[in-house]
C-alpha positions as MATLAB code, in Angstrom:
seq = 'MSYLDASEWINFYGEDEALMVTQLDNPAATEINAALIEQALSDASEEANGYLRSRYSIPVEPTRALQRWVAQIARYMLNRYSPPEIVRKDYEDAMRSLREVAKGQKNLGIETATSQPAGILGAPELVKRRGGGLFPDIDVGGV';
ca = [
     -46.122    8.713   55.164;
     -46.705   12.122   53.635;
     -43.815   14.342   52.608;
     -45.528   17.362   54.163;
     -48.491   17.998   56.430;
     -51.607   20.135   56.105;
     -50.065   23.160   57.826;
     -47.121   23.093   55.385;
     -49.551   22.805   52.461;
     -51.483   25.784   53.805;
     -48.183   27.719   53.976;
     -47.700   26.997   50.253;
     -51.177   28.102   49.145;
     -52.754   30.131   51.958;
     -55.752   29.740   54.216;
     -58.240   31.154   51.704;
     -57.431   28.486   49.133;
     -57.325   25.774   51.807;
     -60.819   26.743   52.937;
     -62.100   26.922   49.379;
     -60.804   23.511   48.237;
     -61.741   21.667   51.415;
     -65.276   23.026   51.464;
     -66.269   22.763   47.786;
     -69.524   21.088   48.833;
     -70.190   23.654   51.586;
     -69.169   27.160   50.439;
     -70.625   28.744   53.599;
     -68.185   26.826   55.833;
     -65.683   28.833   57.848;
     -63.249   26.098   58.933;
     -60.560   24.359   56.901;
     -61.014   20.596   56.673;
     -57.402   19.644   57.478;
     -58.241   15.923   57.286;
     -59.126   16.331   53.613;
     -55.787   18.045   52.956;
     -53.946   15.294   54.869;
     -55.672   12.625   52.742;
     -54.763   14.419   49.517;
     -51.151   14.760   50.718;
     -51.010   11.070   51.591;
     -52.362   10.141   48.148;
     -49.978   12.570   46.445;
     -47.015   11.193   48.419;
     -47.917    7.662   47.324;
     -48.134    8.886   43.742;
     -44.650   10.391   44.088;
     -43.312    7.195   45.674;
     -44.404    5.279   42.595;
     -41.823    7.249   40.635;
     -39.169    7.561   43.343;
     -38.934    3.881   44.259;
     -37.210    3.046   40.982;
     -34.174    5.067   42.150;
     -34.466    5.580   45.910;
     -35.242    3.676   49.073;
     -38.718    4.757   50.136;
     -39.524    6.887   52.052;
     -36.919    9.468   51.118;
     -35.831   12.455   53.161;
     -38.083   15.176   51.717;
     -36.395   17.942   49.782;
     -38.042   21.279   49.118;
     -38.569   20.299   45.475;
     -40.247   17.011   46.426;
     -42.498   18.792   48.911;
     -43.482   21.307   46.227;
     -44.332   18.517   43.755;
     -46.400   16.650   46.348;
     -48.165   19.902   47.284;
     -48.955   20.564   43.614;
     -50.334   17.050   43.103;
     -52.455   17.323   46.259;
     -53.717   20.742   45.154;
     -54.866   19.222   41.867;
     -56.606   16.400   43.741;
     -58.339   18.872   46.053;
     -59.656   20.846   43.065;
     -61.538   17.729   42.050;
     -64.418   19.303   40.132;
     -62.734   21.742   37.799;
     -59.130   22.648   38.540;
     -58.055   26.105   37.367;
     -55.554   26.169   34.501;
     -52.615   27.094   36.778;
     -53.423   24.160   39.085;
     -53.542   21.761   36.123;
     -50.266   23.161   34.748;
     -48.532   22.863   38.139;
     -49.774   19.265   38.416;
     -48.445   18.412   34.954;
     -45.092   20.045   35.798;
     -44.855   18.062   39.047;
     -45.638   14.790   37.279;
     -43.096   15.564   34.541;
     -40.445   16.247   37.198;
     -41.207   12.948   38.945;
     -40.951   11.067   35.640;
     -37.573   12.750   35.053;
     -36.407   11.630   38.505;
     -37.538    8.073   37.748;
     -35.597    8.103   34.452;
     -32.471    9.512   36.098;
     -32.745   12.805   34.196;
     -33.279   14.758   37.421;
     -31.763   14.133   40.848;
     -33.272   14.920   44.227;
     -29.814   15.466   45.687;
     -30.251   12.948   48.483;
     -27.911   10.127   49.399;
     -30.423    7.329   49.826;
     -30.312    6.546   46.130;
     -29.874    2.906   45.238;
     -27.170    2.026   42.754;
     -29.651    0.254   40.494;
     -33.418   -0.004   40.384;
     -34.683   -2.847   42.509;
     -35.816   -5.918   40.595;
     -38.813   -8.049   41.346;
     -37.934  -10.569   44.033;
     -38.575  -14.124   42.984;
     -39.105  -13.293   39.310;
     -38.005  -16.082   36.979;
     -34.879  -15.486   34.982;
     -35.375  -15.855   31.237;
     -32.617  -17.893   29.680;
     -32.154  -18.671   26.025;
     -31.833  -22.419   25.561;
     -29.932  -24.333   22.899;
     -33.115  -24.896   20.887;
     -33.359  -21.182   20.283;
     -36.480  -20.578   22.368;
     -37.037  -19.447   25.901;
     -38.198  -22.883   27.056;
     -36.095  -26.021   27.454;
     -36.180  -28.663   24.748;
     -38.715  -31.276   25.809;
     -40.025  -34.469   24.325;
     -43.770  -34.090   23.823;
     -44.316  -37.743   22.988;
     -44.375  -37.720   19.192;
     -46.596  -34.715   18.762;
];
């Protein structure tokens, strides 16, 4: 699930940029490749989810800030050959914001937040044993 669609991305950046980044291999093209934008948005949304899932149930209700970050990440992905400096800076800002959300330093302002990060189901619990190590005292047969 993407947090915005191609038409919303085009509203952020305009048709000229959408045409340019979706037709890098065919500069004479006159139609926007919306499927390429959708793929970049899907990939960018998954990237965002990697950070969000430590604090929220995925998928989250998209906020304007989250949509902007996903749009910035997708824009960077679409400028795959040589992103302009502003595109790289926006990407870095979006990633920094997502890291801050994951660390609890920034809040999306949505109510689907979990009280604690989810643990790994079925992971063994490490317990300190009386012998001082992590493993139980065992008799190894005189070794």
